[in-house]
């Protein structure tokens, strides 16, 4: 399906001042670490982003905090490809250690990591839910942004909610635990969803409804313009947890969420 009503603005690639480093041997594919020029000494925040061209999370980090370091991870297609490397392993700790080593080498020991943020688009959420499954790892993450990416299966398989099916909650538990902490104000969490309906597995609208039902956070209808010409249709917020719903059930509508990352990351990192 092709949608022609909304603008579907896209970020243009541009070179921002900084140094790029490639890290191999930890994940199935190398990942990139970007150290901005403004990060010259002291403690700096880190954003680890899953799925998407590196220039987008770099742009987002510059918009949120010019000193923010960015690690961008792109693996194979499907949420399982992102989840598997981080499920019940030391991979996340090794990734952070590798970033810390990059910072030390890049700055001759002048840089250290402070806060740690996660963002994920679409299938990249598989990594986030696996990382958050460890309570120890989750406690060390200051905030999470999930862009149209919370999916799970149906129970029984293939039977949609409208046909008396229900969501399989197994893949949602770590996100729910983190969301509860956000509601309590301990961490920050922002979730977005479109109206795309895959059919063979639960949509981000269905998982969003499940999540706010579990949290008992009411959803309010709104009608306003969002980033990149998106049309926001709903909001649910409590404490430091926010869920934003947007119109659209086409591929361009889905991709809009990734290109909205600069505005959405800033919403989370700048929360009072």
Tab-separated table of N, CA and C in Angstrom, residues 142-226:
chain	number	residue	atom	x	y	z
A	142	UNK	N	19.282	4.577	31.309
A	142	UNK	CA	18.558	5.754	31.795
A	142	UNK	C	17.265	6.022	31.036
A	143	UNK	N	17.184	5.603	29.788
A	143	UNK	CA	15.974	5.853	29.029
A	143	UNK	C	15.929	5.051	27.751
A	144	UNK	N	14.711	4.845	27.245
A	144	UNK	CA	14.480	4.010	26.063
A	144	UNK	C	13.490	4.713	25.143
A	145	UNK	N	13.782	4.682	23.838
A	145	UNK	CA	12.852	5.162	22.816
A	145	UNK	C	12.607	4.014	21.840
A	146	UNK	N	11.349	3.598	21.683
A	146	UNK	CA	11.005	2.507	20.770
A	146	UNK	C	10.096	3.067	19.682
A	147	UNK	N	10.563	2.981	18.447
A	147	UNK	CA	9.897	3.587	17.302
A	147	UNK	C	9.137	2.538	16.508
A	148	UNK	N	7.823	2.516	16.671
A	148	UNK	CA	6.935	1.618	15.916
A	148	UNK	C	7.515	0.208	15.841
A	149	UNK	N	7.868	-0.359	17.001
A	149	UNK	CA	8.600	-1.607	16.959
A	149	UNK	C	8.221	-2.678	17.958
A	150	UNK	N	7.209	-2.467	18.804
A	150	UNK	CA	6.872	-3.506	19.768
A	150	UNK	C	5.913	-4.499	19.117
A	151	UNK	N	6.404	-5.698	18.879
A	151	UNK	CA	5.594	-6.762	18.277
A	151	UNK	C	5.648	-8.005	19.157
A	152	UNK	N	4.691	-8.871	18.976
A	152	UNK	CA	4.707	-10.197	19.584
A	152	UNK	C	3.798	-11.086	18.749
A	153	UNK	N	3.687	-12.353	19.125
A	153	UNK	CA	2.819	-13.267	18.393
A	153	UNK	C	1.412	-13.281	18.967
A	154	UNK	N	0.538	-14.037	18.299
A	154	UNK	CA	-0.831	-14.252	18.782
A	154	UNK	C	-0.922	-15.613	19.461
A	155	UNK	N	-1.860	-15.718	20.372
A	155	UNK	CA	-2.144	-16.986	21.047
A	155	UNK	C	-3.645	-17.265	20.939
A	156	UNK	N	-4.042	-18.305	20.182
A	156	UNK	CA	-3.187	-19.229	19.429
A	156	UNK	C	-2.558	-18.546	18.218
A	157	UNK	N	-1.464	-19.098	17.689
A	157	UNK	CA	-0.767	-18.484	16.565
A	157	UNK	C	-1.699	-18.222	15.387
A	158	UNK	N	-1.604	-17.010	14.849
A	158	UNK	CA	-2.370	-16.657	13.669
A	158	UNK	C	-3.772	-16.153	13.917
A	159	UNK	N	-4.263	-16.250	15.158
A	159	UNK	CA	-5.627	-15.785	15.440
A	159	UNK	C	-5.557	-14.372	16.010
A	160	UNK	N	-6.029	-13.423	15.237
A	160	UNK	CA	-5.927	-12.017	15.630
A	160	UNK	C	-6.885	-11.734	16.785
A	161	UNK	N	-6.633	-10.606	17.462
A	161	UNK	CA	-7.436	-10.246	18.625
A	161	UNK	C	-8.906	-10.100	18.255
A	162	UNK	N	-9.183	-9.532	17.065
A	162	UNK	CA	-10.566	-9.334	16.635
A	162	UNK	C	-11.297	-10.655	16.408
A	163	UNK	N	-10.536	-11.752	16.309
A	163	UNK	CA	-11.132	-13.080	16.105
A	163	UNK	C	-10.938	-13.942	17.343
A	164	UNK	N	-11.045	-13.333	18.516
A	164	UNK	CA	-10.963	-13.982	19.835
A	164	UNK	C	-9.565	-14.473	20.190
A	165	UNK	N	-8.552	-14.057	19.445
A	165	UNK	CA	-7.182	-14.364	19.847
A	165	UNK	C	-6.711	-13.389	20.920
A	166	UNK	N	-5.521	-13.610	21.409
A	166	UNK	CA	-4.936	-12.674	22.377
A	166	UNK	C	-3.456	-12.557	22.094
A	167	UNK	N	-2.824	-11.554	22.653
A	167	UNK	CA	-1.396	-11.369	22.455
A	167	UNK	C	-0.626	-12.361	23.309
A	168	UNK	N	0.445	-12.910	22.756
A	168	UNK	CA	1.375	-13.715	23.535
A	168	UNK	C	2.237	-12.735	24.328
A	169	UNK	N	2.118	-12.702	25.647
A	169	UNK	CA	2.808	-11.671	26.429
A	169	UNK	C	4.284	-11.945	26.687
A	170	UNK	N	4.805	-13.071	26.245
A	170	UNK	CA	6.176	-13.451	26.610
A	170	UNK	C	7.193	-12.395	26.181
A	171	UNK	N	7.054	-11.871	24.964
A	171	UNK	CA	8.032	-10.901	24.455
A	171	UNK	C	7.831	-9.498	25.007
A	172	UNK	N	6.826	-9.306	25.831
A	172	UNK	CA	6.485	-7.971	26.299
A	172	UNK	C	6.855	-7.724	27.757
A	173	UNK	N	7.258	-8.768	28.465
A	173	UNK	CA	7.437	-8.649	29.914
A	173	UNK	C	8.564	-7.704	30.308
A	174	UNK	N	9.706	-7.779	29.631
A	174	UNK	CA	10.826	-6.910	30.010
A	174	UNK	C	10.491	-5.452	29.727
A	175	UNK	N	9.750	-5.198	28.638
A	175	UNK	CA	9.334	-3.831	28.320
A	175	UNK	C	8.327	-3.324	29.348
A	176	UNK	N	7.436	-4.191	29.784
A	176	UNK	CA	6.464	-3.808	30.799
A	176	UNK	C	7.153	-3.450	32.110
A	177	UNK	N	8.129	-4.254	32.521
A	177	UNK	CA	8.842	-3.952	33.766
A	177	UNK	C	9.529	-2.592	33.676
A	178	UNK	N	10.150	-2.325	32.539
A	178	UNK	CA	10.837	-1.036	32.382
A	178	UNK	C	9.823	0.106	32.347
A	179	UNK	N	8.683	-0.126	31.679
A	179	UNK	CA	7.645	0.902	31.615
A	179	UNK	C	7.113	1.228	33.003
A	180	UNK	N	6.980	0.221	33.869
A	180	UNK	CA	6.521	0.474	35.239
A	180	UNK	C	7.503	1.392	35.961
A	181	UNK	N	8.781	1.185	35.735
A	181	UNK	CA	9.781	2.056	36.355
A	181	UNK	C	9.690	3.474	35.802
A	182	UNK	N	9.354	3.587	34.502
A	182	UNK	CA	9.182	4.918	33.918
A	182	UNK	C	7.970	5.621	34.516
A	183	UNK	N	6.884	4.892	34.697
A	183	UNK	CA	5.697	5.467	35.336
A	183	UNK	C	6.047	5.985	36.736
A	184	UNK	N	6.917	5.264	37.428
A	184	UNK	CA	7.343	5.666	38.775
A	184	UNK	C	8.372	6.792	38.749
A	185	UNK	N	8.822	7.178	37.552
A	185	UNK	CA	9.781	8.270	37.429
A	185	UNK	C	11.232	7.875	37.625
A	186	UNK	N	11.510	6.562	37.676
A	186	UNK	CA	12.881	6.106	37.896
A	186	UNK	C	13.715	6.174	36.619
A	187	UNK	N	13.089	5.962	35.472
A	187	UNK	CA	13.743	5.999	34.169
A	187	UNK	C	12.794	6.713	33.206
A	188	UNK	N	13.201	6.842	31.955
A	188	UNK	CA	12.363	7.509	30.962
A	188	UNK	C	12.108	6.561	29.801
A	189	UNK	N	10.883	6.594	29.290
A	189	UNK	CA	10.528	5.687	28.198
A	189	UNK	C	9.507	6.351	27.288
A	190	UNK	N	9.780	6.289	25.982
A	190	UNK	CA	8.849	6.794	24.978
A	190	UNK	C	8.621	5.708	23.940
A	191	UNK	N	7.363	5.434	23.635
A	191	UNK	CA	6.982	4.414	22.658
A	191	UNK	C	6.090	5.071	21.619
A	192	UNK	N	6.330	4.774	20.341
A	192	UNK	CA	5.430	5.251	19.292
A	192	UNK	C	4.855	4.053	18.547
A	193	UNK	N	3.699	4.285	17.934
A	193	UNK	CA	3.133	3.236	17.084
A	193	UNK	C	2.368	3.856	15.921
A	194	UNK	N	2.319	3.128	14.839
A	194	UNK	CA	1.534	3.506	13.663
A	194	UNK	C	0.241	2.694	13.671
A	195	UNK	N	-0.427	2.638	12.518
A	195	UNK	CA	-1.628	1.823	12.372
A	195	UNK	C	-1.394	0.646	11.424
A	196	UNK	N	-0.125	0.341	11.166
A	196	UNK	CA	0.204	-0.792	10.291
A	196	UNK	C	-0.277	-2.080	10.951
A	197	UNK	N	-0.950	-2.925	10.186
A	197	UNK	CA	-1.497	-4.176	10.719
A	197	UNK	C	-0.886	-5.357	9.951
A	198	UNK	N	0.144	-6.013	10.502
A	198	UNK	CA	0.815	-7.104	9.779
A	198	UNK	C	-0.088	-8.307	9.514
A	199	UNK	N	-0.948	-8.627	10.466
A	199	UNK	CA	-1.869	-9.748	10.294
A	199	UNK	C	-1.352	-11.062	10.821
A	200	UNK	N	-0.090	-11.390	10.534
A	200	UNK	CA	0.471	-12.664	10.990
A	200	UNK	C	1.067	-12.567	12.388
A	201	UNK	N	1.314	-11.365	12.868
A	201	UNK	CA	1.768	-11.149	14.240
A	201	UNK	C	1.185	-9.826	14.718
A	202	UNK	N	1.235	-9.604	16.012
A	202	UNK	CA	0.539	-8.460	16.596
A	202	UNK	C	1.116	-7.136	16.119
A	203	UNK	N	0.228	-6.207	15.879
A	203	UNK	CA	0.626	-4.873	15.422
A	203	UNK	C	1.138	-4.047	16.594
A	204	UNK	N	1.814	-2.947	16.262
A	204	UNK	CA	2.294	-2.056	17.320
A	204	UNK	C	1.132	-1.343	18.006
A	205	UNK	N	-0.006	-1.195	17.322
A	205	UNK	CA	-1.191	-0.643	17.977
A	205	UNK	C	-1.705	-1.600	19.048
A	206	UNK	N	-1.762	-2.885	18.721
A	206	UNK	CA	-2.250	-3.876	19.678
A	206	UNK	C	-1.319	-4.001	20.879
A	207	UNK	N	-0.024	-3.999	20.645
A	207	UNK	CA	0.910	-4.096	21.770
A	207	UNK	C	0.890	-2.819	22.598
A	208	UNK	N	0.682	-1.673	21.947
A	208	UNK	CA	0.575	-0.415	22.692
A	208	UNK	C	-0.643	-0.451	23.604
A	209	UNK	N	-1.758	-0.936	23.072
A	209	UNK	CA	-2.969	-1.044	23.891
A	209	UNK	C	-2.746	-1.979	25.075
A	210	UNK	N	-2.086	-3.111	24.831
A	210	UNK	CA	-1.791	-4.061	25.909
A	210	UNK	C	-0.932	-3.389	26.976
A	211	UNK	N	0.086	-2.655	26.533
A	211	UNK	CA	1.025	-2.052	27.479
A	211	UNK	C	0.332	-1.027	28.366
A	212	UNK	N	-0.446	-0.125	27.783
A	212	UNK	CA	-1.082	0.893	28.630
A	212	UNK	C	-2.217	0.303	29.461
A	213	UNK	N	-2.813	-0.783	28.989
A	213	UNK	CA	-3.804	-1.471	29.826
A	213	UNK	C	-3.139	-2.046	31.071
A	214	UNK	N	-1.978	-2.660	30.894
A	214	UNK	CA	-1.257	-3.223	32.031
A	214	UNK	C	-0.804	-2.132	32.996
A	215	UNK	N	-0.426	-0.992	32.441
A	215	UNK	CA	0.057	0.116	33.265
A	215	UNK	C	-1.078	0.946	33.856
A	216	UNK	N	-2.282	0.751	33.310
A	216	UNK	CA	-3.446	1.545	33.697
A	216	UNK	C	-3.200	3.021	33.426
A	217	UNK	N	-2.639	3.281	32.269
A	217	UNK	CA	-2.409	4.653	31.806
A	217	UNK	C	-3.459	4.958	30.742
A	218	UNK	N	-4.328	5.937	30.953
A	218	UNK	CA	-5.375	6.229	29.968
A	218	UNK	C	-4.803	6.862	28.705
A	219	UNK	N	-5.438	6.562	27.571
A	219	UNK	CA	-5.054	7.141	26.292
A	219	UNK	C	-6.051	8.251	25.947
A	220	UNK	N	-5.525	9.388	25.496
A	220	UNK	CA	-6.370	10.506	25.087
A	220	UNK	C	-6.250	10.718	23.582
A	221	UNK	N	-7.366	10.993	22.946
A	221	UNK	CA	-7.361	11.296	21.518
A	221	UNK	C	-6.865	12.723	21.297
A	222	UNK	N	-5.985	12.887	20.318
A	222	UNK	CA	-5.521	14.218	19.916
A	222	UNK	C	-5.502	14.255	18.391
A	223	UNK	N	-5.369	15.431	17.850
A	223	UNK	CA	-5.190	15.578	16.412
A	223	UNK	C	-4.237	16.734	16.194
A	224	UNK	N	-2.980	16.391	15.942
A	224	UNK	CA	-1.972	17.445	15.758
A	224	UNK	C	-0.880	16.948	14.821
A	225	UNK	N	-0.142	17.879	14.260
A	225	UNK	CA	0.991	17.521	13.414
A	225	UNK	C	2.157	17.079	14.284
A	226	UNK	N	2.830	16.029	13.841
A	226	UNK	CA	4.011	15.532	14.522
A	226	UNK	C	5.253	15.769	13.681
